[in-house]
Short mmCIF file of C-alpha atoms in Angstrom, two decimals:
data_model
loop_
_atom_site.label_atom_id
_atom_site.label_comp_id
_atom_site.label_asym_id
_atom_site.label_seq_id
_atom_site.Cartn_x
_atom_site.Cartn_y
_atom_site.Cartn_z
CA UNK A 1 77.49 97.97 128.21
CA UNK A 2 76.10 101.12 126.68
CA UNK A 3 77.45 103.26 129.48
CA UNK A 4 80.87 101.71 129.13
CA UNK A 5 81.11 102.33 125.43
CA UNK A 6 79.65 105.81 125.77
CA UNK A 7 82.54 106.42 128.14
CA UNK A 8 84.92 104.84 125.64
CA UNK A 9 83.74 107.21 122.91
CA UNK A 10 84.02 110.13 125.27
CA UNK A 11 87.55 109.09 126.17
CA UNK A 12 88.55 108.87 122.52
CA UNK A 13 86.84 112.17 121.71
CA UNK A 14 89.17 113.82 124.19
CA UNK A 15 91.97 112.93 121.80
CA UNK A 16 91.72 115.67 119.25
CA UNK A 17 93.59 118.46 117.56
CA UNK A 18 92.76 122.00 118.61
CA UNK A 19 91.56 124.39 115.89
CA UNK A 20 94.98 126.04 115.91
CA UNK A 21 96.71 122.66 115.55
CA UNK A 22 94.42 121.76 112.68
CA UNK A 23 95.26 125.01 111.01
CA UNK A 24 98.96 124.27 111.37
CA UNK A 25 98.42 120.74 110.14
CA UNK A 26 96.63 121.96 107.01
CA UNK A 27 99.37 124.49 106.33
CA UNK A 28 102.01 121.82 106.77
CA UNK A 29 100.19 119.52 104.35
CA UNK A 30 99.98 122.20 101.70
CA UNK A 31 103.65 122.97 102.13
CA UNK A 32 104.61 119.32 101.98
CA UNK A 33 102.43 118.56 98.99
CA UNK A 34 102.97 121.58 96.82
CA UNK A 35 106.70 121.60 96.06
CA UNK A 36 106.66 117.97 95.10
CA UNK A 37 103.49 117.97 93.08
CA UNK A 38 102.85 121.13 91.23
CA UNK A 39 106.01 122.12 89.41
CA UNK A 40 106.26 118.77 87.69
CA UNK A 41 102.61 118.58 86.82
CA UNK A 42 102.16 122.19 85.80
CA UNK A 43 105.14 122.31 83.52
CA UNK A 44 104.34 119.06 81.82
CA UNK A 45 100.77 120.00 81.21
CA UNK A 46 101.57 123.45 79.92
CA UNK A 47 104.26 122.26 77.60
CA UNK A 48 102.04 120.09 75.44
CA UNK A 49 104.38 117.16 75.82
CA UNK A 50 105.47 114.98 72.96
CA UNK A 51 105.78 111.28 73.42
CA UNK A 52 105.58 108.77 70.65
CA UNK A 53 106.24 105.50 72.41
CA UNK A 54 103.93 102.56 72.38
CA UNK A 55 103.71 98.89 73.16
CA UNK A 56 106.99 98.17 71.40
CA UNK A 57 108.90 99.71 74.24
CA UNK A 58 111.00 96.61 74.84
CA UNK A 59 112.83 97.30 71.63
CA UNK A 60 113.10 100.96 72.40
CA UNK A 61 116.85 101.07 72.57
CA UNK A 62 117.31 99.69 69.08
CA UNK A 63 114.62 101.77 67.46
CA UNK A 64 115.67 105.05 68.89
CA UNK A 65 112.72 105.42 71.21
CA UNK A 66 115.07 106.64 73.92
CA UNK A 67 115.35 109.79 71.90
CA UNK A 68 111.60 110.20 72.02
CA UNK A 69 111.66 109.62 75.76
CA UNK A 70 114.24 112.33 76.13
CA UNK A 71 112.08 114.60 74.03
CA UNK A 72 109.17 113.96 76.35
CA UNK A 73 111.35 114.51 79.39
CA UNK A 74 112.62 117.72 77.88
CA UNK A 75 109.08 119.01 77.78
CA UNK A 76 108.22 117.75 81.24
CA UNK A 77 111.30 118.99 83.02
CA UNK A 78 112.33 121.87 80.80
CA UNK A 79 115.93 120.76 80.39
CA UNK A 80 118.41 122.49 78.15
CA UNK A 81 119.22 121.10 74.70
CA UNK A 82 122.70 120.09 75.76
CA UNK A 83 121.22 117.87 78.46
CA UNK A 84 119.19 115.76 76.05
CA UNK A 85 121.95 113.27 75.38
CA UNK A 86 122.59 112.74 79.07
CA UNK A 87 118.91 112.31 79.77
CA UNK A 88 118.57 109.83 76.92
CA UNK A 89 121.15 107.74 78.68
CA UNK A 90 119.55 108.14 82.11
CA UNK A 91 115.99 107.31 81.12
CA UNK A 92 114.69 103.80 81.25
CA UNK A 93 112.30 102.90 78.45
CA UNK A 94 111.00 99.40 78.78
CA UNK A 95 108.22 97.64 80.52
CA UNK A 96 105.22 95.52 80.21
CA UNK A 97 101.96 96.25 78.55
CA UNK A 98 98.54 94.87 79.33
CA UNK A 99 95.34 94.78 77.33
CA UNK A 100 91.89 94.68 78.84
CA UNK A 101 88.56 96.32 78.15
CA UNK A 102 89.67 97.35 74.69
CA UNK A 103 92.59 99.42 75.91
CA UNK A 104 96.29 98.56 75.86
CA UNK A 105 98.28 100.25 78.61
CA UNK A 106 102.05 100.33 78.16
CA UNK A 107 104.85 101.61 80.33
CA UNK A 108 106.50 104.08 77.98
CA UNK A 109 109.14 105.99 79.92
CA UNK A 110 110.70 106.00 83.35
CA UNK A 111 113.28 108.22 84.96
CA UNK A 112 114.33 108.52 88.57
CA UNK A 113 116.80 107.95 91.35
CA UNK A 114 116.70 105.94 94.57
CA UNK A 115 113.75 107.93 95.96
CA UNK A 116 111.98 109.79 93.15
CA UNK A 117 110.69 108.49 89.84
CA UNK A 118 108.44 109.58 87.02
CA UNK A 119 106.53 107.08 84.92
CA UNK A 120 104.69 107.68 81.65
CA UNK A 121 102.11 105.22 80.35
CA UNK A 122 100.42 105.21 76.98
CA UNK A 123 96.77 104.18 76.81
CA UNK A 124 95.98 102.98 73.33
CA UNK A 125 92.31 102.17 72.59
CA UNK A 126 91.20 99.57 70.08
CA UNK A 127 88.29 101.86 69.24
CA UNK A 128 89.92 105.06 68.00
CA UNK A 129 86.89 107.09 69.08
CA UNK A 130 86.94 105.84 72.68
CA UNK A 131 88.48 109.01 74.12
CA UNK A 132 86.77 111.45 71.76
CA UNK A 133 84.29 112.57 74.41
CA UNK A 134 86.90 113.11 77.10
CA UNK A 135 87.11 116.69 78.33
CA UNK A 136 90.19 118.65 77.24
CA UNK A 137 91.41 121.40 79.55
CA UNK A 138 93.27 124.57 78.68
CA UNK A 139 96.34 123.51 80.62
CA UNK A 140 96.83 120.52 78.35
CA UNK A 141 95.42 117.90 80.68
CA UNK A 142 92.52 115.68 79.75
CA UNK A 143 89.63 114.72 81.99
CA UNK A 144 90.32 111.10 82.73
CA UNK A 145 90.59 109.32 86.06
CA UNK A 146 91.39 105.86 87.29
CA UNK A 147 88.87 103.82 89.19
CA UNK A 148 89.05 103.50 92.96
CA UNK A 149 90.47 100.00 92.99
CA UNK A 150 94.03 99.00 92.14
CA UNK A 151 97.34 100.08 93.59
CA UNK A 152 97.26 103.41 91.72
CA UNK A 153 101.02 103.95 91.40
CA UNK A 154 103.95 101.56 91.04
CA UNK A 155 105.74 100.44 94.17
CA UNK A 156 108.49 97.95 94.85
CA UNK A 157 107.71 95.24 97.33
CA UNK A 158 109.78 96.57 100.21
CA UNK A 159 108.64 100.19 100.05
CA UNK A 160 108.26 101.69 103.50
CA UNK A 161 106.20 104.58 102.27
CA UNK A 162 105.49 106.48 99.10
CA UNK A 163 103.16 108.73 97.23
CA UNK A 164 102.36 110.08 93.82
CA UNK A 165 100.57 112.75 91.89
CA UNK A 166 99.19 111.97 88.48
CA UNK A 167 97.51 113.46 85.46
CA UNK A 168 96.42 112.45 81.99
CA UNK A 169 97.27 114.36 78.84
CA UNK A 170 97.20 113.93 75.10
CA UNK A 171 100.71 113.79 73.69
CA UNK A 172 99.54 113.70 70.11
CA UNK A 173 96.03 114.85 69.17
CA UNK A 174 96.50 113.13 65.83
CA UNK A 175 96.44 109.67 67.35
CA UNK A 176 93.72 108.12 69.55
CA UNK A 177 96.04 107.35 72.48
CA UNK A 178 96.30 109.30 75.72
CA UNK A 179 99.09 109.38 78.25
CA UNK A 180 99.17 109.03 82.01
CA UNK A 181 102.05 110.56 83.99
CA UNK A 182 102.74 109.56 87.58
CA UNK A 183 105.28 111.49 89.62
CA UNK A 184 106.18 109.28 92.50
CA UNK A 185 108.40 108.89 95.50
CA UNK A 186 109.06 105.88 97.66
CA UNK A 187 111.39 104.96 100.45
CA UNK A 188 112.99 101.55 100.51
CA UNK A 189 115.81 99.94 102.41
CA UNK A 190 118.12 99.55 99.43
CA UNK A 191 116.90 102.29 97.11
CA UNK A 192 114.73 102.04 94.02
CA UNK A 193 117.18 102.00 91.16
CA UNK A 194 117.37 98.65 89.41
CA UNK A 195 114.28 97.23 91.06
CA UNK A 196 111.01 96.37 89.39
CA UNK A 197 107.88 98.04 90.65
CA UNK A 198 104.38 96.78 90.12
CA UNK A 199 101.19 98.66 89.49
CA UNK A 200 97.57 97.67 89.01
CA UNK A 201 95.40 100.19 87.22
CA UNK A 202 91.68 99.65 87.27
CA UNK A 203 88.95 101.13 85.09
CA UNK A 204 88.98 104.49 83.33
CA UNK A 205 86.44 107.18 84.06
CA UNK A 206 85.78 110.62 82.68
CA UNK A 207 86.66 113.52 84.97
CA UNK A 208 85.21 117.01 85.12
CA UNK A 209 83.80 119.65 87.43
CA UNK A 210 81.46 117.11 88.96
CA UNK A 211 84.29 114.73 89.69
CA UNK A 212 84.49 111.24 88.29
CA UNK A 213 81.82 110.19 85.81
CA UNK A 214 79.17 107.79 87.01
CA UNK A 215 80.00 105.17 84.40
CA UNK A 216 83.49 104.09 83.32
CA UNK A 217 84.73 104.85 79.83
CA UNK A 218 86.63 101.59 79.84
CA UNK A 219 86.38 98.72 82.26
CA UNK A 220 89.46 96.67 82.84
CA UNK A 221 92.39 95.79 85.05
CA UNK A 222 95.89 96.50 83.82
CA UNK A 223 98.68 94.89 85.82
CA UNK A 224 102.09 96.12 84.82
CA UNK A 225 105.71 95.70 85.77
CA UNK A 226 107.56 98.98 85.83
CA UNK A 227 111.31 98.39 85.63
CA UNK A 228 113.10 101.18 87.45
CA UNK A 229 116.11 100.58 85.27
CA UNK A 230 117.17 104.12 84.77
CA UNK A 231 120.60 105.48 85.45
CA UNK A 232 120.68 106.74 88.99
CA UNK A 233 122.79 109.88 89.01
CA UNK A 234 122.75 110.20 92.80
CA UNK A 235 125.91 111.31 94.53
CA UNK A 236 126.41 111.27 98.27
CA UNK A 237 127.46 114.73 99.35
CA UNK A 238 127.77 114.40 103.08
CA UNK A 239 127.71 111.98 105.94
CA UNK A 240 128.39 112.72 109.58
CA UNK A 241 128.44 116.51 109.28
CA UNK A 242 126.89 118.42 112.17
CA UNK A 243 124.90 121.61 112.38
CA UNK A 244 122.13 123.06 114.53
CA UNK A 245 118.47 123.76 113.97
CA UNK A 246 115.83 125.17 116.30
CA UNK A 247 118.18 124.78 119.25
CA UNK A 248 118.92 121.15 118.47
CA UNK A 249 122.00 119.38 117.24
CA UNK A 250 121.64 117.99 113.74
CA UNK A 251 123.76 115.16 112.39
CA UNK A 252 123.48 114.71 108.64
CA UNK A 253 123.50 110.95 108.30
CA UNK A 254 123.25 111.01 104.53
CA UNK A 255 122.76 113.75 101.98
CA UNK A 256 122.27 112.68 98.38
CA UNK A 257 121.69 114.71 95.27
CA UNK A 258 120.64 113.47 91.85
CA UNK A 259 119.53 114.95 88.56
CA UNK A 260 115.92 114.90 89.71
CA UNK A 261 115.95 115.22 93.48
CA UNK A 262 117.62 115.89 96.80
CA UNK A 263 117.26 113.65 99.81
CA UNK A 264 118.60 114.02 103.33
CA UNK A 265 118.54 111.71 106.32
CA UNK A 266 119.38 113.35 109.61
CA UNK A 267 119.28 112.87 113.34
CA UNK A 268 118.04 115.55 115.73
CA UNK A 269 119.08 115.59 119.35
CA UNK A 270 118.75 117.89 122.33
CA UNK A 271 116.00 120.12 123.55
CA UNK A 272 114.07 121.99 120.84
CA UNK A 273 113.22 125.66 121.26
CA UNK A 274 109.75 125.10 119.79
CA UNK A 275 108.88 121.64 120.97
CA UNK A 276 105.15 122.23 120.68
CA UNK A 277 105.13 123.23 117.02
CA UNK A 278 103.84 120.32 115.06
CA UNK A 279 106.09 118.86 112.43
CA UNK A 280 108.88 121.37 112.98
CA UNK A 281 111.40 118.54 112.84
CA UNK A 282 110.86 118.31 109.08
CA UNK A 283 111.41 121.97 108.34
CA UNK A 284 115.20 121.86 108.48
CA UNK A 285 116.38 124.28 105.75
CA UNK A 286 117.51 122.42 102.63
CA UNK A 287 118.32 124.56 99.58
CA UNK A 288 120.06 123.51 96.37
CA UNK A 289 121.80 126.42 94.62
CA UNK A 290 122.91 126.07 91.02
CA UNK A 291 126.06 127.61 89.56
CA UNK A 292 124.07 129.92 87.32
CA UNK A 293 122.13 131.39 90.19
CA UNK A 294 118.69 129.84 90.75
CA UNK A 295 117.93 127.95 93.90
CA UNK A 296 115.63 125.02 94.57
CA UNK A 297 114.21 125.31 98.06
CA UNK A 298 113.35 121.92 99.55
CA UNK A 299 112.80 123.27 103.05
CA UNK A 300 109.05 122.72 102.94
CA UNK A 301 109.18 119.46 101.08
CA UNK A 302 107.72 116.29 102.47
CA UNK A 303 109.39 113.78 104.69
CA UNK A 304 108.89 111.56 107.63
CA UNK A 305 110.41 110.84 110.99
CA UNK A 306 109.97 110.81 114.70
CA UNK A 307 108.81 113.42 117.13
CA UNK A 308 111.74 114.70 119.15
CA UNK A 309 111.19 114.42 122.86
CA UNK A 310 113.28 116.81 124.96
CA UNK A 311 116.70 115.30 125.52
CA UNK A 312 116.11 112.46 123.08
CA UNK A 313 116.92 111.85 119.44
CA UNK A 314 114.76 111.65 116.34
CA UNK A 315 115.60 110.04 113.00
CA UNK A 316 114.29 112.14 110.14
CA UNK A 317 114.25 111.94 106.38
CA UNK A 318 113.07 114.48 103.83
CA UNK A 319 113.48 115.18 100.17
CA UNK A 320 112.08 116.75 97.06
CA UNK A 321 111.74 115.78 93.43
CA UNK A 322 112.85 118.70 91.27
CA UNK A 323 110.70 120.47 88.72
CA UNK A 324 113.62 120.23 86.30
CA UNK A 325 116.47 117.91 85.47
CA UNK A 326 119.74 119.29 86.70
CA UNK A 327 123.34 118.40 86.14
CA UNK A 328 124.77 117.57 89.52
CA UNK A 329 128.03 119.13 88.42
CA UNK A 330 126.18 122.43 87.99
CA UNK A 331 125.28 122.59 91.67
CA UNK A 332 127.20 125.23 93.56
CA UNK A 333 126.04 124.23 97.03
CA UNK A 334 123.45 122.43 99.04
CA UNK A 335 122.47 124.18 102.22
CA UNK A 336 121.38 121.98 105.12
CA UNK A 337 120.62 123.99 108.25
CA UNK A 338 123.54 126.36 108.62
CA UNK A 339 125.91 124.29 106.49
CA UNK A 340 126.66 124.99 102.83
CA UNK A 341 128.00 121.83 101.22
CA UNK A 342 129.75 122.13 97.88
CA UNK A 343 129.57 119.01 95.68
CA UNK A 344 132.94 119.68 94.13
CA UNK A 345 134.71 120.18 97.46
CA UNK B 1 94.22 127.69 96.48
CA UNK B 2 92.44 124.49 95.57
CA UNK B 3 95.07 122.42 97.37
CA UNK B 4 94.76 124.58 100.45
CA UNK B 5 90.99 124.30 100.51
CA UNK B 6 91.21 120.58 100.09
CA UNK B 7 93.82 120.28 102.84
CA UNK B 8 91.62 122.25 105.21
CA UNK B 9 88.64 120.06 104.37
CA UNK B 10 90.57 116.83 104.81
CA UNK B 11 92.07 117.93 108.11
CA UNK B 12 88.62 118.95 109.34
CA UNK B 13 87.04 115.69 108.28
CA UNK B 14 89.72 113.19 109.18
CA UNK B 15 92.52 114.49 111.42
CA UNK B 16 90.79 113.51 114.65
CA UNK B 17 89.61 110.18 113.28
CA UNK B 18 93.13 109.24 112.15
CA UNK B 19 94.55 110.42 115.47
CA UNK B 20 92.14 108.26 117.45
CA UNK B 21 92.48 105.21 115.26
CA UNK B 22 96.28 105.48 115.25
CA UNK B 23 96.29 105.89 119.00
CA UNK B 24 94.17 102.76 119.25
CA UNK B 25 96.86 100.83 117.42
CA UNK B 26 100.01 102.51 118.66
CA UNK B 27 99.17 103.71 122.16
CA UNK B 28 101.21 106.86 121.58
CA UNK B 29 99.70 110.23 120.79
CA UNK B 30 102.98 111.44 119.30
CA UNK B 31 103.20 108.48 116.91
CA UNK B 32 99.52 108.90 116.11
CA UNK B 33 100.14 112.52 115.11
CA UNK B 34 102.88 111.39 112.73
CA UNK B 35 100.58 108.85 111.13
CA UNK B 36 97.92 111.53 110.85
CA UNK B 37 100.23 113.74 108.83
CA UNK B 38 101.34 110.87 106.59
CA UNK B 39 97.85 109.62 105.83
CA UNK B 40 96.49 113.09 105.16
CA UNK B 41 99.40 113.84 102.86
CA UNK B 42 98.73 110.64 100.99
CA UNK B 43 95.06 111.53 100.74
CA UNK B 44 95.87 115.04 99.58
CA UNK B 45 98.20 113.69 96.91
CA UNK B 46 95.65 111.22 95.63
CA UNK B 47 94.55 112.24 92.16
CA UNK B 48 91.54 109.98 91.98
CA UNK B 49 88.22 110.78 93.52
CA UNK B 50 86.05 108.61 95.70
CA UNK B 51 82.67 107.18 94.92
CA UNK B 52 81.14 108.66 98.04
CA UNK B 53 82.04 110.21 101.40
CA UNK B 54 81.67 106.74 102.93
CA UNK B 55 84.14 105.34 100.43
CA UNK B 56 86.63 108.09 101.24
CA UNK B 57 86.24 107.51 104.98
CA UNK B 58 86.71 103.75 104.55
CA UNK B 59 89.88 104.45 102.56
CA UNK B 60 91.19 106.64 105.37
CA UNK B 61 90.48 103.94 107.96
CA UNK B 62 92.13 101.25 105.86
CA UNK B 63 95.24 103.25 105.02
CA UNK B 64 95.63 104.41 108.62
CA UNK B 65 95.31 100.86 109.90
CA UNK B 66 97.85 99.58 107.40
CA UNK B 67 100.34 102.30 108.27
CA UNK B 68 99.97 101.61 111.98
CA UNK B 69 100.47 97.90 111.43
CA UNK B 70 103.63 98.66 109.47
CA UNK B 71 104.90 100.74 112.37
CA UNK B 72 104.02 98.02 114.85
CA UNK B 73 105.91 95.46 112.80
CA UNK B 74 108.98 97.67 112.87
CA UNK B 75 108.51 98.42 116.52
CA UNK B 76 108.37 94.69 117.26
CA UNK B 77 112.11 94.56 116.78
CA UNK B 78 112.64 97.09 119.55
CA UNK B 79 112.67 96.16 123.23
CA UNK B 80 109.60 97.92 124.58
CA UNK B 81 107.08 97.16 127.25
CA UNK B 82 103.76 96.28 125.69
CA UNK B 83 100.74 98.05 127.08
CA UNK B 84 99.19 94.87 128.34
CA UNK B 85 102.40 94.02 130.16
CA UNK B 86 102.81 97.39 131.81
CA UNK B 87 102.15 97.42 135.54
CA UNK B 88 98.81 98.85 136.59
CA UNK B 89 98.21 100.58 139.92
CA UNK B 90 96.97 98.17 142.53
CA UNK B 91 94.18 98.68 145.09
CA UNK B 92 91.51 100.16 142.85
CA UNK B 93 89.69 103.19 144.15
CA UNK B 94 85.98 103.79 143.52
CA UNK B 95 85.56 105.33 140.10
CA UNK B 96 84.46 108.92 139.81
CA UNK B 97 82.09 109.40 136.86
CA UNK B 98 84.33 112.14 135.51
CA UNK B 99 87.22 109.70 135.36
CA UNK B 100 85.25 106.99 133.63
CA UNK B 101 86.08 107.90 130.00
CA UNK B 102 89.81 107.90 130.69
CA UNK B 103 89.56 104.70 132.70
CA UNK B 104 87.64 102.86 129.98
CA UNK B 105 90.01 104.11 127.30
CA UNK B 106 93.01 102.92 129.33
CA UNK B 107 91.37 99.54 129.77
CA UNK B 108 90.61 99.21 126.05
CA UNK B 109 94.20 100.09 125.31
CA UNK B 110 95.30 97.16 127.46
CA UNK B 111 93.38 94.72 125.28
CA UNK B 112 95.22 92.72 122.62
CA UNK B 113 95.47 94.62 119.36
CA UNK B 114 92.91 92.51 117.50
CA UNK B 115 90.30 93.12 120.18
CA UNK B 116 90.79 96.85 120.49
CA UNK B 117 90.85 97.19 116.69
CA UNK B 118 87.46 95.47 116.50
CA UNK B 119 86.08 97.47 119.41
CA UNK B 120 87.15 100.75 117.83
CA UNK B 121 85.53 99.89 114.53
CA UNK B 122 82.32 98.65 116.17
CA UNK B 123 81.81 101.14 118.97
CA UNK B 124 83.49 104.21 117.60
CA UNK B 125 83.05 103.92 113.84
CA UNK B 126 79.79 101.96 114.10
CA UNK B 127 80.98 99.28 111.67
CA UNK B 128 78.92 96.14 111.20
CA UNK B 129 80.53 92.78 111.90
CA UNK B 130 80.77 92.27 108.15
CA UNK B 131 82.59 95.58 107.69
CA UNK B 132 84.92 94.79 110.58
CA UNK B 133 85.75 91.47 108.96
CA UNK B 134 86.48 93.20 105.70
CA UNK B 135 88.62 95.89 107.34
CA UNK B 136 90.58 93.40 109.44
CA UNK B 137 90.95 90.79 106.73
CA UNK B 138 89.27 88.05 108.74
CA UNK B 139 86.04 86.07 108.59
CA UNK B 140 82.82 87.42 110.05
CA UNK B 141 82.93 84.67 112.68
CA UNK B 142 86.41 85.75 113.67
CA UNK B 143 85.35 89.39 113.82
CA UNK B 144 82.38 88.52 116.02
CA UNK B 145 84.63 86.44 118.27
CA UNK B 146 87.09 89.31 118.61
CA UNK B 147 84.30 91.61 119.69
CA UNK B 148 82.90 89.11 122.15
CA UNK B 149 86.26 88.24 123.69
CA UNK B 150 87.23 91.89 123.72
CA UNK B 151 84.11 92.82 125.66
CA UNK B 152 84.67 89.97 128.12
CA UNK B 153 88.27 90.89 128.74
CA UNK B 154 87.37 94.56 129.02
CA UNK B 155 84.87 93.70 131.73
CA UNK B 156 87.57 91.92 133.71
CA UNK B 157 90.01 94.79 133.31
CA UNK B 158 87.44 97.36 134.36
CA UNK B 159 86.48 95.33 137.38
CA UNK B 160 90.12 95.15 138.39
CA UNK B 161 90.22 98.92 138.06
CA UNK B 162 87.21 99.34 140.35
CA UNK B 163 84.41 99.70 137.83
CA UNK B 164 81.68 97.18 137.26
CA UNK B 165 78.82 98.13 135.02
CA UNK B 166 75.86 95.90 135.69
CA UNK B 167 74.99 95.23 132.12
CA UNK B 168 78.52 94.82 130.82
#
């Protein structure tokens, strides 16, 4: 028996990445993670965001809370003043709240499209001194972390895959509440817009150089519905167009652009020039160029798909949540491979 | 910089583990590499810490297993030949010791999924029966039965392939 399972372990050990492959894998991870995570988080934290929404979010529309949501989103995404009205309309502000362990957690603002979404929660303690000892960082974030249990970020039931980055901040130092922002993406069969996602948050810990504190600041479980009832501004720019990449034929099955992200589904076929390079299938150039000049490069954004075998086909999908809210009408072109697609054409 | 350092650490710690576990489920190195990238990206994007290295490793195993099972569910709709239905070479030759690891791995991969999942966790990850039960979402009795039946079936498969360890 021992000999057999020693052989089994030896057989499995033969399955491994080489040091060079691991290096490439790490580089690919950084590239895939960074564009989606950092611009959103960094800008929001640096801006000292303003959000004054609480548990009364259900009545937000009547009380003008949508304006506050837009104000928050303006700080997070750095939109221009003239966009505020549009963003007020796009944002969804409603959702459940849950109270446990002396803290009420409320879904305060949501914005997104069929793939990308940002959610803001407000954590309001019964004891106004509860968060007094929490570390405050120079970039505007506060040292708070969720416990290891729970679902961490909201997902709809038929999500194929998804991910999120998150941070806590203090929207208003004058009140005892803190905010949690989650910047998420998820892939579903029918798209996210209009669905209700669910999240279970569990326990709150302090966070600092040593990582999570040994003891929780608040113990509780907060189960929340997150209605993804924002206005999806997605437009489909292309379907069936063909280009080439790395020696392969590329068919753009679907290219969509929204105020907060770009998403492309494509099929590769043929024999790649660099078949051995890991993950190359996802590095198809995708660049959004705005009328006033700046470009948003989604080439190194995350995605998923199949490995292309020589002579076969591979279904791929990739996309990126923007670090700003754009007006789709302000987009001059979206480059995919060697194609420049103009939304207005 | 911090993201890069973390990515390098995570790849060093878990890339091979995810590759091997995914291969155990999927039987395809290419698919296993895809899962590896997805799981590591998810881990890299996770804002929360872990209680301990063991907790982090258990998270990686659980998320990898769940992703593989998702893929298998989708794959079930496609007409493919399952590993345990694929024809094996007949007339076994005496086994060279150098070939033994590959032969045993092939035989394990011909076991039903539940058995090879349990065998991986027990004999590669050194999980207890209780931990296997927890990871697989079954009772401890069921986990023990999967191990026992897996070993028995593995013995038969190895014998068919020309290898018979006395104490198996």
